[in-house]
Short mmCIF file of C-alpha atoms in Angstrom, two decimals:
data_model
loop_
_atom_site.label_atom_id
_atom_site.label_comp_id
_atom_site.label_asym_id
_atom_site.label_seq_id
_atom_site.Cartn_x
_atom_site.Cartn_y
_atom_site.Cartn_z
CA UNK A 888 23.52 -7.00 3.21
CA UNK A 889 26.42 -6.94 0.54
CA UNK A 890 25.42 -6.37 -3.06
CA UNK A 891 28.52 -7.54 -4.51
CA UNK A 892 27.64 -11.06 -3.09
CA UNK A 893 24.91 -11.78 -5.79
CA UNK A 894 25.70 -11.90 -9.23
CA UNK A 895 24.39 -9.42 -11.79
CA UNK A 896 21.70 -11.69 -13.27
CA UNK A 897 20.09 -12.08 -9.76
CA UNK A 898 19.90 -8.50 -9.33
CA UNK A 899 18.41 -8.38 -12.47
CA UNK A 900 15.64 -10.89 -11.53
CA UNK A 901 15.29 -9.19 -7.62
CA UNK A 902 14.87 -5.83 -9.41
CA UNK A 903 12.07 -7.47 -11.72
CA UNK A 904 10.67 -9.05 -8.54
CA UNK A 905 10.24 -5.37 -7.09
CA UNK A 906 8.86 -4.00 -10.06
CA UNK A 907 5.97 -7.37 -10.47
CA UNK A 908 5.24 -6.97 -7.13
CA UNK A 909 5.79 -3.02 -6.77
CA UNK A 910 4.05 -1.72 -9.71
CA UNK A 911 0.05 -3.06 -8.78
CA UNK A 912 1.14 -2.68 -5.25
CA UNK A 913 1.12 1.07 -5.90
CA UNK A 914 -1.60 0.90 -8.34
CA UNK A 915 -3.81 -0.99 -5.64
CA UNK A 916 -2.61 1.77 -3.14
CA UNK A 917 -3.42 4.58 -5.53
CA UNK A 918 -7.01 3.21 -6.57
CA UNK A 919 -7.82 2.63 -2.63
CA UNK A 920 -6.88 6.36 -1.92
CA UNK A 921 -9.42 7.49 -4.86
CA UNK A 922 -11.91 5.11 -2.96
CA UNK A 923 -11.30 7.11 0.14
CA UNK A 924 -11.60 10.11 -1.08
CA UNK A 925 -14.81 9.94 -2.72
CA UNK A 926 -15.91 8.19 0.45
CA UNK A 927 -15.38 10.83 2.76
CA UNK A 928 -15.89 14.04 0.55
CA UNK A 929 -19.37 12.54 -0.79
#
């Protein structure tokens, strides 16, 4: 996949698109490992 093929503005909005979806992704992912942990250790 070229990069050069999409114009700065639409990398602009895919980056944004990572980071909206990215950012509770990891905060779901974090918050589920806490979960866990407390789960197993008691």
């Amino acid at each position: 996949m070229s990069s050069d093929s999409s114009p700065p503005s639409r990398r602009g909005l895919i980056a944004f698109a990572w980071v909206w979806v990215g950012v509770p992704l990891a905060y779901g992912l974090y918050e589920l490992v806490q979960k866990a942990t407390q789960l197993f250790t008691g």
